[in-house]
């Protein structure tokens, strides 16, 4: 009975507490729904807010009549509160009403470089003290081009991009001996049948070396551009790469009225995965600083062959196949500018950059020549490219 009375006294207290808590909950819910917006004057003074285009300016233009769903231009600088900070929002170029494709074209002005291309070592025994000259092979910058085609995919703003690079060049180095003394000579590893020194007193004319290279390269990238900050956009990618690199090295001189010449070829192809990262830091009014890096690990076949004529004896170097794994590294840094046009129906971008590339273990021409002199096998030399890249890109 006492317990029953205590419960009767407690029931009104529980009822009052429940009514109070329910009223507080309703007040909080109402305040969230009717909270006043940000001060209008503050919005008008915020430099990050841009005026939207007049939707009635052209009723037939879907890019003008569609509601503006973004307060920023995608692919350009944003303000801190434009996007949720926890989501890597897409940062690719986004044109209106197009087919979501883009094309690129690049003029390249690169210098090819290589390991183990020198003509030989000149020894001047007639001088006191004896002097030695390393006869270097000299190269120059040569023109080439790149062309690319890309598509923006519907899935999560990824893009697919393919690019072809072509650089074909021929480099020539001529060496004129400083003296024609009978004690002075040159020795070269390129001569296989007669690797002994050739004396300058017996050489007429110049010693001539010619290096011909032909590079054809195709890269495929699956990438996604996204904001890392208000002014920083990243573009990681993964894909594949294939290239064909054909080289030939010729060395010739006339000794005692007899032509001594050697010609060695290395035709190679390589195929494998490629991945990397590109980034852009947006400066001002469409200008940006950008960087790009990629690395590939490729299965490569090298086909080595050659012919020659030394001491009036002709010879043929039978074809040799060498299979390796080749790594390729690429780096680029530059300055670019871009802008949307005609209510974002298309976009143009221009850039200028310094680019460098390295192709590992490509010079099997010298590899064969040096095996003739060395007891131990030598590592094949690498192939390098560096220089200027000027690019135009058109999104539509």
Short mmCIF file of C-alpha atoms in Angstrom, two decimals:
data_model
loop_
_atom_site.label_atom_id
_atom_site.label_comp_id
_atom_site.label_asym_id
_atom_site.label_seq_id
_atom_site.Cartn_x
_atom_site.Cartn_y
_atom_site.Cartn_z
CA UNK A 1 0.00 0.00 0.00
CA UNK A 2 2.82 2.41 0.85
CA UNK A 3 4.54 1.56 -2.40
CA UNK A 4 1.35 2.35 -4.30
CA UNK A 5 1.06 5.76 -2.65
CA UNK A 6 4.67 6.61 -3.45
CA UNK A 7 4.06 5.76 -7.08
CA UNK A 8 0.99 8.04 -7.13
CA UNK A 9 3.12 10.92 -5.83
CA UNK A 10 5.86 10.23 -8.39
CA UNK A 11 3.59 10.12 -11.45
CA UNK A 12 2.92 13.90 -11.62
CA UNK A 13 6.65 14.61 -11.27
CA UNK A 14 7.48 12.27 -14.21
CA UNK A 15 4.73 13.92 -16.27
CA UNK A 16 6.11 17.43 -15.67
CA UNK A 17 9.65 16.34 -16.60
CA UNK A 18 8.41 14.72 -19.83
CA UNK A 19 6.43 17.84 -20.85
CA UNK A 20 9.49 20.07 -20.21
CA UNK A 21 11.86 17.92 -22.27
CA UNK A 22 9.40 17.64 -25.15
CA UNK A 23 9.00 21.42 -25.25
CA UNK A 24 12.79 21.97 -25.37
CA UNK A 25 13.08 19.54 -28.28
CA UNK A 26 10.40 21.36 -30.25
CA UNK A 27 12.12 24.72 -29.67
CA UNK A 28 15.47 23.40 -30.93
CA UNK A 29 13.86 21.93 -34.04
CA UNK A 30 12.03 25.17 -34.82
CA UNK A 31 15.15 27.28 -34.35
CA UNK A 32 17.08 25.11 -36.83
CA UNK A 33 14.40 25.46 -39.49
CA UNK A 34 13.92 29.22 -39.06
CA UNK A 35 17.53 30.27 -38.38
CA UNK A 36 18.25 33.54 -40.14
CA UNK A 37 20.56 33.45 -43.21
CA UNK A 38 24.02 34.97 -43.27
CA UNK A 39 24.01 38.73 -43.23
CA UNK A 40 23.20 40.05 -46.74
CA UNK A 41 25.73 42.84 -46.53
CA UNK A 42 28.46 40.33 -45.63
CA UNK A 43 27.54 38.20 -48.66
CA UNK A 44 27.73 41.19 -50.98
CA UNK A 45 31.15 42.11 -49.63
CA UNK A 46 32.55 38.58 -49.93
CA UNK A 47 34.99 38.61 -52.91
CA UNK A 48 34.60 34.85 -53.31
CA UNK A 49 30.90 35.12 -54.30
CA UNK A 50 30.33 35.76 -58.01
CA UNK A 51 27.23 37.11 -59.69
CA UNK A 52 25.27 34.48 -61.55
CA UNK A 53 24.45 34.98 -65.19
CA UNK A 54 21.02 36.27 -66.14
CA UNK A 55 19.00 33.17 -66.99
CA UNK A 56 16.73 35.20 -69.27
CA UNK A 57 19.53 36.54 -71.47
CA UNK A 58 19.04 33.79 -74.07
CA UNK A 59 16.02 31.50 -73.49
CA UNK A 60 17.19 29.15 -76.29
CA UNK A 61 20.60 28.56 -74.75
CA UNK A 62 20.52 25.61 -72.27
CA UNK A 63 23.77 26.82 -70.73
CA UNK A 64 22.05 30.12 -69.85
CA UNK A 65 18.65 28.79 -68.76
CA UNK A 66 19.81 25.83 -66.67
CA UNK A 67 19.90 26.63 -62.96
CA UNK A 68 23.37 27.42 -61.68
CA UNK A 69 24.23 24.53 -59.39
CA UNK A 70 27.80 25.59 -58.63
CA UNK A 71 29.10 28.79 -57.14
CA UNK A 72 32.50 28.33 -58.79
CA UNK A 73 34.10 27.51 -62.14
CA UNK A 74 35.15 23.87 -62.08
CA UNK A 75 38.86 23.44 -62.79
CA UNK A 76 39.74 26.90 -61.37
CA UNK A 77 40.37 28.40 -57.94
CA UNK A 78 37.60 28.15 -55.34
CA UNK A 79 36.84 29.66 -51.97
CA UNK A 80 37.28 27.84 -48.71
CA UNK A 81 33.57 27.23 -48.08
CA UNK A 82 32.52 26.33 -51.63
CA UNK A 83 32.94 22.59 -51.09
CA UNK A 84 32.78 20.15 -48.17
CA UNK A 85 36.30 19.71 -46.86
CA UNK A 86 35.95 15.95 -46.43
CA UNK A 87 35.22 15.21 -50.11
CA UNK A 88 37.73 15.26 -52.96
CA UNK A 89 35.46 17.19 -55.31
CA UNK A 90 36.17 16.89 -59.05
CA UNK A 91 38.56 19.47 -60.48
CA UNK A 92 38.58 18.60 -64.17
CA UNK A 93 37.53 21.04 -66.90
CA UNK A 94 33.73 20.82 -67.24
CA UNK A 95 32.23 22.37 -70.39
CA UNK A 96 28.49 22.86 -70.85
CA UNK A 97 26.51 21.04 -73.52
CA UNK A 98 29.54 19.44 -75.20
CA UNK A 99 30.60 15.86 -75.81
CA UNK A 100 33.04 15.92 -72.88
CA UNK A 101 36.15 15.37 -74.99
CA UNK A 102 39.45 17.18 -75.42
CA UNK A 103 42.38 17.19 -77.84
CA UNK A 104 45.99 18.24 -77.27
CA UNK A 105 48.90 19.13 -79.50
CA UNK A 106 52.50 19.77 -78.44
CA UNK A 107 55.62 21.05 -80.15
CA UNK A 108 58.70 19.57 -78.54
CA UNK A 109 62.27 20.80 -78.92
CA UNK A 110 64.36 18.19 -77.13
CA UNK A 111 68.01 17.23 -76.93
CA UNK A 112 68.75 13.48 -77.05
CA UNK A 113 71.57 12.25 -74.79
CA UNK A 114 73.06 8.83 -74.22
CA UNK A 115 75.64 6.88 -72.30
CA UNK A 116 78.68 5.27 -74.00
CA UNK A 117 78.47 7.23 -77.26
CA UNK A 118 81.95 8.80 -77.25
CA UNK A 119 84.21 8.21 -80.24
CA UNK A 120 87.28 7.11 -78.28
CA UNK A 121 90.39 8.36 -76.50
CA UNK A 122 93.06 10.42 -78.27
CA UNK A 123 96.64 10.08 -76.96
CA UNK A 124 99.20 12.80 -77.72
CA UNK A 125 102.56 11.15 -76.96
CA UNK A 126 104.44 13.87 -78.87
CA UNK A 127 103.61 16.37 -76.13
CA UNK A 128 105.35 16.69 -72.77
CA UNK A 129 103.73 15.69 -70.58
CA UNK A 130 101.59 13.24 -72.56
CA UNK A 131 98.02 14.51 -72.99
CA UNK A 132 94.81 12.51 -73.34
CA UNK A 133 91.56 13.76 -74.92
CA UNK A 134 88.23 12.04 -74.45
CA UNK A 135 86.55 12.54 -77.83
CA UNK A 136 82.96 13.27 -76.84
CA UNK A 137 79.91 12.76 -79.02
CA UNK A 138 78.01 16.05 -79.23
CA UNK A 139 74.24 16.43 -79.63
CA UNK A 140 71.82 19.24 -80.44
CA UNK A 141 68.16 20.06 -79.84
CA UNK A 142 65.77 18.59 -82.38
CA UNK A 143 62.05 19.22 -83.10
CA UNK A 144 59.25 16.70 -82.64
CA UNK A 145 55.61 16.60 -81.65
CA UNK A 146 52.91 15.07 -79.46
CA UNK A 147 49.17 14.63 -80.16
CA UNK A 148 46.55 13.46 -77.69
CA UNK A 149 42.85 12.65 -77.40
CA UNK A 150 40.85 12.36 -74.18
CA UNK A 151 37.32 11.74 -72.93
CA UNK A 152 35.65 12.61 -69.64
CA UNK A 153 33.82 9.57 -68.25
CA UNK A 154 30.45 9.61 -66.53
CA UNK A 155 31.69 7.55 -63.60
CA UNK A 156 32.84 9.82 -60.78
CA UNK A 157 34.47 12.39 -63.12
CA UNK A 158 37.32 10.16 -64.33
CA UNK A 159 38.98 10.84 -67.69
CA UNK A 160 40.68 8.62 -70.26
CA UNK A 161 43.60 10.09 -72.23
CA UNK A 162 45.86 8.68 -74.97
CA UNK A 163 48.95 10.47 -76.32
CA UNK A 164 51.41 9.76 -79.13
CA UNK A 165 54.99 11.15 -79.07
CA UNK A 166 57.33 11.21 -82.06
CA UNK A 167 60.99 12.26 -82.16
CA UNK A 168 63.22 11.18 -85.05
CA UNK A 169 66.69 12.72 -85.31
CA UNK A 170 70.19 12.22 -86.63
CA UNK A 171 73.26 13.61 -84.85
CA UNK A 172 76.76 13.90 -86.34
CA UNK A 173 80.11 14.60 -84.63
CA UNK A 174 83.34 15.24 -86.50
CA UNK A 175 86.76 15.11 -84.84
CA UNK A 176 89.84 16.70 -86.41
CA UNK A 177 93.11 15.66 -84.72
CA UNK A 178 95.16 18.50 -83.24
CA UNK A 179 98.35 17.08 -84.74
CA UNK A 180 99.35 14.60 -87.41
CA UNK A 181 102.40 13.36 -85.51
CA UNK A 182 103.31 9.70 -85.91
CA UNK A 183 103.41 9.28 -82.11
CA UNK A 184 99.83 10.48 -81.58
CA UNK A 185 96.88 8.12 -81.95
CA UNK A 186 93.26 7.36 -81.14
CA UNK A 187 91.76 4.15 -79.81
CA UNK A 188 88.06 3.33 -80.07
CA UNK A 189 85.98 0.45 -78.74
CA UNK A 190 83.65 0.66 -81.77
CA UNK A 191 86.12 -1.19 -84.01
CA UNK A 192 85.78 -4.93 -83.48
CA UNK A 193 88.26 -6.58 -85.87
CA UNK A 194 90.98 -3.97 -85.38
CA UNK A 195 90.72 -2.43 -81.88
CA UNK A 196 94.37 -1.29 -81.92
CA UNK A 197 95.23 2.43 -81.94
CA UNK A 198 95.07 4.33 -85.24
CA UNK A 199 97.92 6.83 -85.64
CA UNK A 200 97.05 10.35 -86.72
CA UNK A 201 99.87 10.39 -89.26
CA UNK A 202 98.02 7.62 -91.15
CA UNK A 203 94.55 9.21 -90.87
CA UNK A 204 93.38 11.52 -93.63
CA UNK A 205 90.40 13.79 -93.05
CA UNK A 206 88.12 13.74 -90.02
CA UNK A 207 86.89 10.95 -87.79
CA UNK A 208 83.08 10.93 -88.20
CA UNK A 209 80.41 9.47 -85.90
CA UNK A 210 76.68 9.43 -86.70
CA UNK A 211 73.94 8.52 -84.20
CA UNK A 212 70.42 8.05 -85.53
CA UNK A 213 67.46 7.58 -83.18
CA UNK A 214 63.75 7.08 -83.87
CA UNK A 215 61.36 7.20 -80.90
CA UNK A 216 57.63 6.48 -81.25
CA UNK A 217 55.70 6.31 -77.97
CA UNK A 218 52.04 5.82 -76.96
CA UNK A 219 50.82 6.49 -73.40
CA UNK A 220 47.37 5.65 -72.00
CA UNK A 221 46.11 7.27 -68.78
CA UNK A 222 43.02 6.69 -66.62
CA UNK A 223 42.92 9.67 -64.25
CA UNK A 224 40.80 11.75 -61.90
CA UNK A 225 41.36 15.45 -61.17
CA UNK A 226 40.24 16.71 -57.77
CA UNK A 227 40.75 19.62 -55.37
CA UNK A 228 43.35 19.27 -52.66
CA UNK A 229 42.88 22.88 -51.56
CA UNK A 230 41.33 26.13 -52.68
CA UNK A 231 44.10 26.66 -55.28
CA UNK A 232 45.60 23.17 -55.67
CA UNK A 233 44.33 20.46 -58.03
CA UNK A 234 45.83 16.96 -58.23
CA UNK A 235 45.52 14.42 -61.04
CA UNK A 236 46.77 10.92 -60.18
CA UNK A 237 46.67 8.41 -63.02
CA UNK A 238 47.37 4.81 -63.91
CA UNK A 239 47.64 3.23 -67.32
CA UNK A 240 50.12 1.75 -69.74
CA UNK A 241 52.89 2.68 -72.13
CA UNK A 242 54.44 1.23 -75.27
CA UNK A 243 57.38 2.59 -77.25
CA UNK A 244 59.58 1.71 -80.18
CA UNK A 245 63.15 2.99 -80.01
CA UNK A 246 65.41 2.26 -82.98
CA UNK A 247 69.06 3.38 -82.91
CA UNK A 248 72.08 3.13 -85.16
CA UNK A 249 75.65 4.24 -84.52
CA UNK A 250 78.18 4.62 -87.34
CA UNK A 251 81.89 5.40 -86.91
CA UNK A 252 84.27 5.85 -89.85
CA UNK A 253 87.78 7.08 -90.64
CA UNK A 254 90.28 6.69 -93.48
CA UNK A 255 93.57 5.09 -92.40
CA UNK A 256 96.37 4.63 -94.93
CA UNK A 257 93.84 5.23 -97.72
CA UNK A 258 91.67 2.38 -96.40
CA UNK A 259 88.17 3.08 -95.11
CA UNK A 260 87.58 1.79 -91.61
CA UNK A 261 83.91 1.78 -90.66
CA UNK A 262 81.58 0.20 -88.14
CA UNK A 263 77.76 0.31 -88.04
CA UNK A 264 75.77 -1.16 -85.13
CA UNK A 265 71.98 -1.19 -84.70
CA UNK A 266 69.72 -1.66 -81.70
CA UNK A 267 65.99 -1.92 -82.48
CA UNK A 268 63.85 -2.24 -79.36
CA UNK A 269 60.26 -2.15 -78.20
CA UNK A 270 58.87 -2.01 -74.67
CA UNK A 271 55.42 -2.52 -73.12
CA UNK A 272 54.12 -2.32 -69.56
CA UNK A 273 52.26 -0.42 -66.81
CA UNK A 274 52.69 3.30 -66.19
CA UNK A 275 51.50 5.49 -63.31
CA UNK A 276 52.12 8.97 -61.98
CA UNK A 277 50.79 12.23 -60.59
CA UNK A 278 50.10 15.66 -62.03
CA UNK A 279 49.28 18.81 -60.06
CA UNK A 280 48.38 22.44 -60.72
CA UNK A 281 48.65 25.42 -58.41
CA UNK A 282 46.24 28.14 -59.55
CA UNK A 283 47.83 31.57 -59.35
CA UNK A 284 45.64 34.34 -60.80
CA UNK A 285 43.12 34.86 -63.62
CA UNK A 286 43.55 31.40 -65.14
CA UNK A 287 47.35 31.24 -64.76
CA UNK A 288 48.84 28.22 -63.02
CA UNK A 289 52.10 26.49 -62.18
CA UNK A 290 52.00 22.78 -62.86
CA UNK A 291 54.14 19.72 -62.36
CA UNK A 292 53.99 16.17 -63.68
CA UNK A 293 55.80 12.95 -62.90
CA UNK A 294 55.44 9.40 -64.21
CA UNK A 295 57.26 6.09 -63.97
CA UNK A 296 56.94 2.94 -66.08
CA UNK A 297 58.26 -0.59 -65.71
CA UNK A 298 58.28 -2.21 -69.14
CA UNK A 299 59.16 -5.56 -70.64
CA UNK A 300 61.55 -4.85 -73.50
CA UNK A 301 63.09 -6.75 -76.39
CA UNK A 302 66.35 -5.48 -77.90
CA UNK A 303 67.49 -6.71 -81.29
CA UNK A 304 71.20 -6.02 -81.91
CA UNK A 305 72.94 -6.39 -85.27
CA UNK A 306 75.67 -4.72 -87.29
CA UNK A 307 78.07 -4.64 -90.22
CA UNK A 308 81.56 -3.27 -90.73
CA UNK A 309 84.67 -3.04 -92.85
CA UNK A 310 88.03 -2.95 -91.12
CA UNK A 311 91.45 -3.47 -92.69
CA UNK A 312 89.70 -4.31 -95.99
CA UNK A 313 87.85 -7.16 -94.26
CA UNK A 314 84.07 -6.96 -94.23
CA UNK A 315 82.09 -8.57 -91.41
CA UNK A 316 78.49 -9.09 -90.28
CA UNK A 317 77.34 -9.09 -86.66
CA UNK A 318 74.56 -11.65 -86.55
CA UNK A 319 71.33 -10.65 -84.84
CA UNK A 320 71.23 -11.01 -81.06
CA UNK A 321 68.05 -10.71 -78.96
CA UNK A 322 68.26 -9.34 -75.43
CA UNK A 323 65.21 -9.32 -73.11
CA UNK A 324 65.14 -7.00 -70.11
CA UNK A 325 62.87 -5.01 -67.79
CA UNK A 326 63.25 -1.31 -68.61
CA UNK A 327 62.26 1.54 -66.30
CA UNK A 328 61.25 4.90 -67.77
CA UNK A 329 61.02 8.10 -65.69
CA UNK A 330 59.35 11.34 -66.83
CA UNK A 331 59.31 14.79 -65.19
CA UNK A 332 57.75 18.08 -66.28
CA UNK A 333 57.35 21.55 -64.74
CA UNK A 334 55.85 24.59 -66.39
CA UNK A 335 53.50 27.57 -66.58
CA UNK A 336 50.03 27.51 -68.14
CA UNK A 337 46.96 29.63 -68.78
CA UNK A 338 43.38 28.61 -69.55
CA UNK A 339 39.87 30.00 -69.77
CA UNK A 340 36.25 29.05 -70.49
CA UNK A 341 34.57 30.69 -73.47
CA UNK A 342 30.99 31.22 -74.74
CA UNK A 343 29.19 30.46 -71.45
CA UNK A 344 31.51 27.53 -70.75
CA UNK A 345 30.67 25.75 -74.00
CA UNK A 346 34.38 25.24 -74.71
CA UNK A 347 37.71 25.74 -73.01
CA UNK A 348 41.22 26.59 -74.24
CA UNK A 349 44.49 26.01 -72.42
CA UNK A 350 48.07 26.97 -73.37
CA UNK A 351 51.24 25.92 -71.55
CA UNK A 352 55.02 25.96 -71.80
CA UNK A 353 57.17 23.51 -69.83
CA UNK A 354 60.58 21.96 -69.33
CA UNK A 355 60.44 18.18 -69.70
CA UNK A 356 62.97 15.40 -69.03
CA UNK A 357 62.79 11.64 -69.66
CA UNK A 358 65.10 8.69 -69.02
CA UNK A 359 64.96 5.29 -70.76
CA UNK A 360 67.10 2.70 -68.98
CA UNK A 361 69.40 0.21 -70.75
CA UNK A 362 68.92 1.16 -74.38
CA UNK A 363 72.47 1.40 -75.79
CA UNK A 364 73.26 -2.20 -76.69
CA UNK A 365 75.33 -0.93 -79.64
CA UNK A 366 78.20 0.06 -77.37
CA UNK A 367 77.49 -2.99 -75.20
CA UNK A 368 78.48 -5.30 -78.05
CA UNK A 369 81.54 -3.23 -78.95
CA UNK A 370 82.86 -3.14 -75.39
CA UNK A 371 82.44 -6.90 -74.93
CA UNK A 372 85.13 -7.23 -77.57
CA UNK A 373 87.63 -5.45 -75.31
CA UNK A 374 86.53 -6.21 -71.75
CA UNK A 375 86.73 -9.50 -69.91
CA UNK A 376 83.69 -8.54 -67.82
CA UNK A 377 80.24 -7.78 -69.21
CA UNK A 378 79.35 -4.08 -69.12
CA UNK A 379 75.94 -2.56 -68.44
CA UNK A 380 74.13 -1.13 -71.44
CA UNK A 381 73.89 2.66 -71.43
CA UNK A 382 70.74 4.74 -70.90
CA UNK A 383 68.91 7.12 -73.24
CA UNK A 384 67.82 10.60 -72.12
CA UNK A 385 65.61 13.38 -73.51
CA UNK A 386 65.14 16.90 -72.20
CA UNK A 387 63.99 20.25 -73.48
CA UNK A 388 61.06 22.53 -74.26
CA UNK A 389 57.42 21.45 -74.59
CA UNK A 390 54.74 23.90 -75.80
CA UNK A 391 51.17 22.56 -75.59
CA UNK A 392 47.68 23.65 -76.62
CA UNK A 393 44.54 21.91 -75.32
CA UNK A 394 40.95 22.31 -76.50
CA UNK A 395 37.94 21.00 -74.50
CA UNK A 396 34.57 20.76 -76.20
#
